Amino acid sequence: MTGFDIIEEVEERVILVGVSTGEGDDTAQSLDELEELAKTAGAVTVGRVIQNREQIHPGTYIGTGKIAEVQQLAYEVEATGIICDDELTPAQLKNLEEELDLKVMDRTLIILDIFASRASTSEGKIQVELAQLKYRQARLVGLGSSLSRLGGGIGTRGPGEKKLEMDRRLIKSRIAQLNRELDEVKRHREVARSRRSRKSTAVIAIVGYTNAGKSTLLNTLTGAQVLEEDKLFATLDPTTRILELPSGQEILLTDTVGFIRKLPHHLIDAFRSTLEEAKYADMILHVVDASSPQMDQQMYVVYDTLKNLGVTDKKIVTLFNKQDKVEDGYLPRDLKAEKTVRISAKWGEGLEEVKKILEELLNEKNVLIERFYDYKDAGLIQLIRKYGQLLEEEYLGDGIHVKAYVPMEIYGTVTPENQKMKNREE
Ligand SMILES: Nc1nc2c(ncn2[C@@H]2O[C@H](COP(=O)(O)OP(=O)(O)OP(=O)(O)O)[C@@H](O)[C@H]2O)c(=O)[nH]1
Ligand SMILES: [Mg+2]
């Protein structure tokens, strides 16, 4: 099953609806993004309506006058549905459907749809189905006849889709089952993580707003073949590849799901273990689309999401990507980052500097050692070569002279007590 087949099935013509609650908010840009999301999900945008309102209408999202306007517009442009830019409450969804007699969708549903069509691993599928069912569960309360339409997305798809008409009791037991499966997957992931950390290879997580160029970066750096596309949420499942730094030290780079403003909380819950890749990383590479007029807001969303995930104490290197599309002379800043580099992941520009910086920062927590090894201990030098950074290596008559940075985790192993060697620490 490919997402493409399904996307072709129905042409949904939608009107985007947003509420602007004050001066200087970015509803228009948020709708631009919603249009991208709708396109990715397979819908054609045929109109936009923004209501200026102090707050979102609790019962119908927009006010009565605006509802009439949407209705009129829908008639004129032959719209089949509307997409609201915020997550609707079950009551708002129901009331709007009744008033408009159109398919009513919200941002959350569209993102869930996209995730559903992108999920490829069993973990991804479980996570999406769980998020879809929870979204739907909340909207089934007290509803009868309109059930089959409520909560349906664009061309309705995804692992959870065939269960659209499941009753609440079944949904509940399915959710419980999926949670158990997810726990199992999580356990496997934790085992893999602890294995990685025992081996003391540094892990670097690539994070960033969706479409910033994270997968492109991983591909260019490591020759990985992760799908890179000018679409939102091209990547859902984490991919990890080995990257060799200039000194020969090897690290693990992980590319994963992108962030977006108003990321549905059901998705954050369901995808927590995927999103938390960053939490277990030694350092973070933050990829920013520097060619986007929304760059600042996107960076803000990334940091906000990291904070929500409890990732607050990592070293961050920010990469201002897509420099080939940026006017010369513009110098973006990121005060949260240890270092920033301007790159073009697609054209490989600036990546040597990225590797150099990674090496420098990783070695800050390493220990500098200088000592002689007997030839019989040459295995220890292999270990240093693999996990540390070998600076000097000299083969002498009675042994090998070595100067190197080694991570604390292997410091004890490569500097055994019984060797009467000079040993300098910094
Ligand atoms: N011009 C230009 N385009 C780039 C550059 N890096 C990435 N892109 C393009 O940006 C789009 C998104 O790239 P991806 O690598 O898929 O982005 P991502 O961050 O992995 O996105 P998601 O997986 O959707 O979160 C693709 O069309 C890339 O070809 C760059 O340096 N310059
Ligand atoms: Mg990607």
PDB file of N, CA, C and O and ligand atoms in Angstrom, residues 208-217 219 226-236 255-259 287 289 321-325 343-348, ligand 1:
ATOM      1  N   GLY A 208      14.806  19.274  14.212  1.00  0.00           N
ATOM      2  CA  GLY A 208      14.490  20.483  13.473  1.00  0.00           C
ATOM      3  C   GLY A 208      13.052  20.485  13.017  1.00  0.00           C
ATOM      4  O   GLY A 208      12.354  19.469  13.121  1.00  0.00           O
ATOM      5  N   TYR A 209      12.637  21.620  12.536  1.00  0.00           N
ATOM      6  CA  TYR A 209      11.289  21.774  12.010  1.00  0.00           C
ATOM      7  C   TYR A 209      11.127  20.864  10.794  1.00  0.00           C
ATOM      8  O   TYR A 209      12.108  20.559  10.120  1.00  0.00           O
ATOM      9  N   THR A 210       9.915  20.441  10.544  1.00  0.00           N
ATOM     10  CA  THR A 210       9.711  19.579   9.380  1.00  0.00           C
ATOM     11  C   THR A 210      10.112  20.324   8.097  1.00  0.00           C
ATOM     12  O   THR A 210       9.913  21.529   7.986  1.00  0.00           O
ATOM     13  N   ASN A 211      10.741  19.590   7.173  1.00  0.00           N
ATOM     14  CA  ASN A 211      11.191  20.132   5.889  1.00  0.00           C
ATOM     15  C   ASN A 211      12.448  21.017   5.977  1.00  0.00           C
ATOM     16  O   ASN A 211      12.797  21.694   5.033  1.00  0.00           O
ATOM     17  N   ALA A 212      13.129  20.999   7.126  1.00  0.00           N
ATOM     18  CA  ALA A 212      14.326  21.846   7.284  1.00  0.00           C
ATOM     19  C   ALA A 212      15.532  21.290   6.536  1.00  0.00           C
ATOM     20  O   ALA A 212      16.443  22.027   6.170  1.00  0.00           O
ATOM     21  N   GLY A 213      15.511  19.969   6.298  1.00  0.00           N
ATOM     22  CA  GLY A 213      16.645  19.351   5.599  1.00  0.00           C
ATOM     23  C   GLY A 213      17.406  18.351   6.451  1.00  0.00           C
ATOM     24  O   GLY A 213      18.568  18.052   6.187  1.00  0.00           O
ATOM     25  N   LYS A 214      16.769  17.797   7.465  1.00  0.00           N
ATOM     26  CA  LYS A 214      17.420  16.849   8.371  1.00  0.00           C
ATOM     27  C   LYS A 214      17.866  15.578   7.652  1.00  0.00           C
ATOM     28  O   LYS A 214      18.997  15.133   7.801  1.00  0.00           O
ATOM     29  N   SER A 215      16.949  15.013   6.866  1.00  0.00           N
ATOM     30  CA  SER A 215      17.287  13.763   6.172  1.00  0.00           C
ATOM     31  C   SER A 215      18.346  14.018   5.106  1.00  0.00           C
ATOM     32  O   SER A 215      19.245  13.202   4.906  1.00  0.00           O
ATOM     33  N   THR A 216      18.236  15.169   4.446  1.00  0.00           N
ATOM     34  CA  THR A 216      19.240  15.524   3.448  1.00  0.00           C
ATOM     35  C   THR A 216      20.620  15.578   4.102  1.00  0.00           C
ATOM     36  O   THR A 216      21.603  15.083   3.557  1.00  0.00           O
ATOM     37  N   LEU A 217      20.669  16.157   5.305  1.00  0.00           N
ATOM     38  CA  LEU A 217      21.944  16.252   6.025  1.00  0.00           C
ATOM     39  C   LEU A 217      22.498  14.864   6.327  1.00  0.00           C
ATOM     40  O   LEU A 217      23.669  14.580   6.062  1.00  0.00           O
ATOM     41  N   ASN A 219      21.828  12.096   4.837  1.00  0.00           N
ATOM     42  CA  ASN A 219      22.204  11.441   3.582  1.00  0.00           C
ATOM     43  C   ASN A 219      23.548  11.952   3.061  1.00  0.00           C
ATOM     44  O   ASN A 219      24.400  11.174   2.664  1.00  0.00           O
ATOM     45  N   VAL A 226      17.786   7.979   3.254  1.00  0.00           N
ATOM     46  CA  VAL A 226      16.502   8.331   3.836  1.00  0.00           C
ATOM     47  C   VAL A 226      15.754   9.189   2.822  1.00  0.00           C
ATOM     48  O   VAL A 226      16.351  10.030   2.153  1.00  0.00           O
ATOM     49  N   LEU A 227      14.457   8.938   2.712  1.00  0.00           N
ATOM     50  CA  LEU A 227      13.634   9.718   1.795  1.00  0.00           C
ATOM     51  C   LEU A 227      13.712  11.201   2.150  1.00  0.00           C
ATOM     52  O   LEU A 227      13.441  11.600   3.276  1.00  0.00           O
ATOM     53  N   GLU A 228      14.120  12.016   1.200  1.00  0.00           N
ATOM     54  CA  GLU A 228      14.074  13.462   1.413  1.00  0.00           C
ATOM     55  C   GLU A 228      13.114  14.036   0.384  1.00  0.00           C
ATOM     56  O   GLU A 228      13.176  13.715  -0.792  1.00  0.00           O
ATOM     57  N   GLU A 229      12.223  14.845   0.839  1.00  0.00           N
ATOM     58  CA  GLU A 229      11.164  15.316  -0.039  1.00  0.00           C
ATOM     59  C   GLU A 229      10.738  16.702   0.364  1.00  0.00           C
ATOM     60  O   GLU A 229      10.793  17.049   1.538  1.00  0.00           O
ATOM     61  N   ASP A 230      10.260  17.454  -0.606  1.00  0.00           N
ATOM     62  CA  ASP A 230       9.765  18.779  -0.292  1.00  0.00           C
ATOM     63  C   ASP A 230       8.324  18.664   0.201  1.00  0.00           C
ATOM     64  O   ASP A 230       7.406  19.239  -0.351  1.00  0.00           O
ATOM     65  N   LYS A 231       8.151  17.872   1.215  1.00  0.00           N
ATOM     66  CA  LYS A 231       6.826  17.656   1.786  1.00  0.00           C
ATOM     67  C   LYS A 231       6.995  17.646   3.294  1.00  0.00           C
ATOM     68  O   LYS A 231       8.078  17.347   3.789  1.00  0.00           O
ATOM     69  N   LEU A 232       5.904  17.919   3.994  1.00  0.00           N
ATOM     70  CA  LEU A 232       6.001  17.903   5.440  1.00  0.00           C
ATOM     71  C   LEU A 232       5.965  16.457   5.943  1.00  0.00           C
ATOM     72  O   LEU A 232       5.267  15.631   5.404  1.00  0.00           O
ATOM     73  N   PHE A 233       6.747  16.204   6.964  1.00  0.00           N
ATOM     74  CA  PHE A 233       6.810  14.877   7.594  1.00  0.00           C
ATOM     75  C   PHE A 233       7.187  13.759   6.637  1.00  0.00           C
ATOM     76  O   PHE A 233       6.544  12.724   6.588  1.00  0.00           O
ATOM     77  N   ALA A 234       8.240  13.992   5.848  1.00  0.00           N
ATOM     78  CA  ALA A 234       8.731  12.931   4.971  1.00  0.00           C
ATOM     79  C   ALA A 234       9.246  11.764   5.819  1.00  0.00           C
ATOM     80  O   ALA A 234       9.146  10.613   5.443  1.00  0.00           O
ATOM     81  N   THR A 235       9.821  12.085   6.958  1.00  0.00           N
ATOM     82  CA  THR A 235      10.421  11.058   7.812  1.00  0.00           C
ATOM     83  C   THR A 235       9.634  10.879   9.099  1.00  0.00           C
ATOM     84  O   THR A 235       9.331  11.849   9.771  1.00  0.00           O
ATOM     85  N   LEU A 236       9.301   9.660   9.428  1.00  0.00           N
ATOM     86  CA  LEU A 236       8.691   9.398  10.740  1.00  0.00           C
ATOM     87  C   LEU A 236       9.550   8.508  11.605  1.00  0.00           C
ATOM     88  O   LEU A 236       9.630   8.672  12.807  1.00  0.00           O
ATOM     89  N   ASP A 255      18.465  10.522  12.572  1.00  0.00           N
ATOM     90  CA  ASP A 255      17.505  11.441  11.947  1.00  0.00           C
ATOM     91  C   ASP A 255      16.114  10.976  12.358  1.00  0.00           C
ATOM     92  O   ASP A 255      15.856   9.788  12.431  1.00  0.00           O
ATOM     93  N   THR A 256      15.243  11.891  12.647  1.00  0.00           N
ATOM     94  CA  THR A 256      13.917  11.450  13.087  1.00  0.00           C
ATOM     95  C   THR A 256      12.820  12.427  12.679  1.00  0.00           C
ATOM     96  O   THR A 256      13.048  13.335  11.887  1.00  0.00           O
ATOM     97  N   VAL A 257      11.641  12.218  13.244  1.00  0.00           N
ATOM     98  CA  VAL A 257      10.461  12.995  12.866  1.00  0.00           C
ATOM     99  C   VAL A 257      10.663  14.496  13.144  1.00  0.00           C
ATOM    100  O   VAL A 257      11.283  14.874  14.124  1.00  0.00           O
ATOM    101  N   GLY A 258      10.158  15.311  12.231  1.00  0.00           N
ATOM    102  CA  GLY A 258      10.300  16.755  12.395  1.00  0.00           C
ATOM    103  C   GLY A 258       9.247  17.343  13.320  1.00  0.00           C
ATOM    104  O   GLY A 258       8.244  16.703  13.624  1.00  0.00           O
ATOM    105  N   PHE A 259       9.491  18.560  13.759  1.00  0.00           N
ATOM    106  CA  PHE A 259       8.531  19.240  14.622  1.00  0.00           C
ATOM    107  C   PHE A 259       7.679  20.199  13.790  1.00  0.00           C
ATOM    108  O   PHE A 259       8.052  20.576  12.683  1.00  0.00           O
ATOM    109  N   VAL A 287      18.804  21.504  12.801  1.00  0.00           N
ATOM    110  CA  VAL A 287      18.805  21.960  11.411  1.00  0.00           C
ATOM    111  C   VAL A 287      17.684  22.985  11.215  1.00  0.00           C
ATOM    112  O   VAL A 287      16.530  22.732  11.554  1.00  0.00           O
ATOM    113  N   ASP A 289      15.827  25.740   8.462  1.00  0.00           N
ATOM    114  CA  ASP A 289      15.693  26.196   7.081  1.00  0.00           C
ATOM    115  C   ASP A 289      15.869  27.714   7.076  1.00  0.00           C
ATOM    116  O   ASP A 289      14.934  28.460   7.339  1.00  0.00           O
ATOM    117  N   ASN A 321      20.634  25.980   7.409  1.00  0.00           N
ATOM    118  CA  ASN A 321      20.685  25.225   6.149  1.00  0.00           C
ATOM    119  C   ASN A 321      20.081  26.014   4.976  1.00  0.00           C
ATOM    120  O   ASN A 321      19.450  27.043   5.176  1.00  0.00           O
ATOM    121  N   LYS A 322      20.250  25.459   3.814  1.00  0.00           N
ATOM    122  CA  LYS A 322      19.729  26.007   2.545  1.00  0.00           C
ATOM    123  C   LYS A 322      20.331  27.376   2.238  1.00  0.00           C
ATOM    124  O   LYS A 322      19.648  28.266   1.734  1.00  0.00           O
ATOM    125  N   GLN A 323      21.630  27.521   2.557  1.00  0.00           N
ATOM    126  CA  GLN A 323      22.316  28.785   2.293  1.00  0.00           C
ATOM    127  C   GLN A 323      22.307  29.135   0.816  1.00  0.00           C
ATOM    128  O   GLN A 323      22.391  30.311   0.450  1.00  0.00           O
ATOM    129  N   ASP A 324      22.207  28.114  -0.046  1.00  0.00           N
ATOM    130  CA  ASP A 324      22.163  28.396  -1.481  1.00  0.00           C
ATOM    131  C   ASP A 324      20.934  29.223  -1.863  1.00  0.00           C
ATOM    132  O   ASP A 324      20.893  29.845  -2.907  1.00  0.00           O
ATOM    133  N   LYS A 325      19.931  29.226  -0.969  1.00  0.00           N
ATOM    134  CA  LYS A 325      18.722  29.999  -1.260  1.00  0.00           C
ATOM    135  C   LYS A 325      18.656  31.295  -0.455  1.00  0.00           C
ATOM    136  O   LYS A 325      17.634  31.985  -0.467  1.00  0.00           O
ATOM    137  N   ILE A 343      25.238  26.204   6.371  1.00  0.00           N
ATOM    138  CA  ILE A 343      25.514  25.073   5.484  1.00  0.00           C
ATOM    139  C   ILE A 343      24.499  24.992   4.343  1.00  0.00           C
ATOM    140  O   ILE A 343      23.486  25.674   4.350  1.00  0.00           O
ATOM    141  N   SER A 344      24.833  24.155   3.394  1.00  0.00           N
ATOM    142  CA  SER A 344      23.832  23.709   2.444  1.00  0.00           C
ATOM    143  C   SER A 344      23.951  22.194   2.407  1.00  0.00           C
ATOM    144  O   SER A 344      24.891  21.650   1.831  1.00  0.00           O
ATOM    145  N   ALA A 345      23.026  21.552   3.080  1.00  0.00           N
ATOM    146  CA  ALA A 345      23.089  20.088   3.202  1.00  0.00           C
ATOM    147  C   ALA A 345      23.010  19.441   1.826  1.00  0.00           C
ATOM    148  O   ALA A 345      23.673  18.451   1.546  1.00  0.00           O
ATOM    149  N   LYS A 346      22.207  20.044   0.974  1.00  0.00           N
ATOM    150  CA  LYS A 346      21.990  19.475  -0.345  1.00  0.00           C
ATOM    151  C   LYS A 346      23.258  19.501  -1.192  1.00  0.00           C
ATOM    152  O   LYS A 346      23.535  18.575  -1.939  1.00  0.00           O
ATOM    153  N   TRP A 347      24.018  20.579  -1.053  1.00  0.00           N
ATOM    154  CA  TRP A 347      25.211  20.721  -1.890  1.00  0.00           C
ATOM    155  C   TRP A 347      26.488  20.415  -1.116  1.00  0.00           C
ATOM    156  O   TRP A 347      27.593  20.625  -1.606  1.00  0.00           O
ATOM    157  N   GLY A 348      26.333  19.957   0.107  1.00  0.00           N
ATOM    158  CA  GLY A 348      27.509  19.543   0.892  1.00  0.00           C
ATOM    159  C   GLY A 348      28.359  20.692   1.402  1.00  0.00           C
ATOM    160  O   GLY A 348      29.482  20.485   1.852  1.00  0.00           O
TER     161      GLY A 348
HETATM  162  N1  LIG B   1      17.923  24.502  -1.807  1.00  0.00           N
HETATM  163  C1  LIG B   1      18.158  23.609  -0.843  1.00  0.00           C
HETATM  164  N2  LIG B   1      17.225  22.691  -0.561  1.00  0.00           N
HETATM  165  C2  LIG B   1      17.494  21.815   0.428  1.00  0.00           C
HETATM  166  C3  LIG B   1      18.702  21.840   1.163  1.00  0.00           C
HETATM  167  N3  LIG B   1      18.662  20.852   2.088  1.00  0.00           N
HETATM  168  C4  LIG B   1      17.463  20.231   1.923  1.00  0.00           C
HETATM  169  N4  LIG B   1      16.761  20.801   0.926  1.00  0.00           N
HETATM  170  C5  LIG B   1      15.435  20.421   0.421  1.00  0.00           C
HETATM  171  O1  LIG B   1      14.460  20.602   1.424  1.00  0.00           O
HETATM  172  C6  LIG B   1      13.427  19.604   1.312  1.00  0.00           C
HETATM  173  C7  LIG B   1      13.246  18.905   2.643  1.00  0.00           C
HETATM  174  O2  LIG B   1      14.381  18.157   2.933  1.00  0.00           O
HETATM  175  P1  LIG B   1      14.346  16.886   3.900  1.00  0.00           P
HETATM  176  O3  LIG B   1      15.754  16.468   4.100  1.00  0.00           O
HETATM  177  O4  LIG B   1      13.347  15.894   3.438  1.00  0.00           O
HETATM  178  O5  LIG B   1      13.804  17.604   5.227  1.00  0.00           O
HETATM  179  P2  LIG B   1      13.493  16.962   6.669  1.00  0.00           P
HETATM  180  O6  LIG B   1      13.938  17.966   7.666  1.00  0.00           O
HETATM  181  O7  LIG B   1      14.065  15.594   6.742  1.00  0.00           O
HETATM  182  O8  LIG B   1      11.911  16.943   6.621  1.00  0.00           O
HETATM  183  P3  LIG B   1      10.855  15.941   7.329  1.00  0.00           P
HETATM  184  O9  LIG B   1      11.371  14.557   7.280  1.00  0.00           O
HETATM  185  O10 LIG B   1       9.659  16.156   6.489  1.00  0.00           O
HETATM  186  O11 LIG B   1      10.678  16.476   8.718  1.00  0.00           O
HETATM  187  C8  LIG B   1      13.867  18.661   0.204  1.00  0.00           C
HETATM  188  O12 LIG B   1      13.202  19.040  -0.977  1.00  0.00           O
HETATM  189  C9  LIG B   1      15.360  18.936   0.082  1.00  0.00           C
HETATM  190  O13 LIG B   1      15.861  18.679  -1.203  1.00  0.00           O
HETATM  191  C10 LIG B   1      19.684  22.834   0.819  1.00  0.00           C
HETATM  192  O14 LIG B   1      20.778  22.913   1.368  1.00  0.00           O
HETATM  193  N5  LIG B   1      19.347  23.685  -0.183  1.00  0.00           N
END
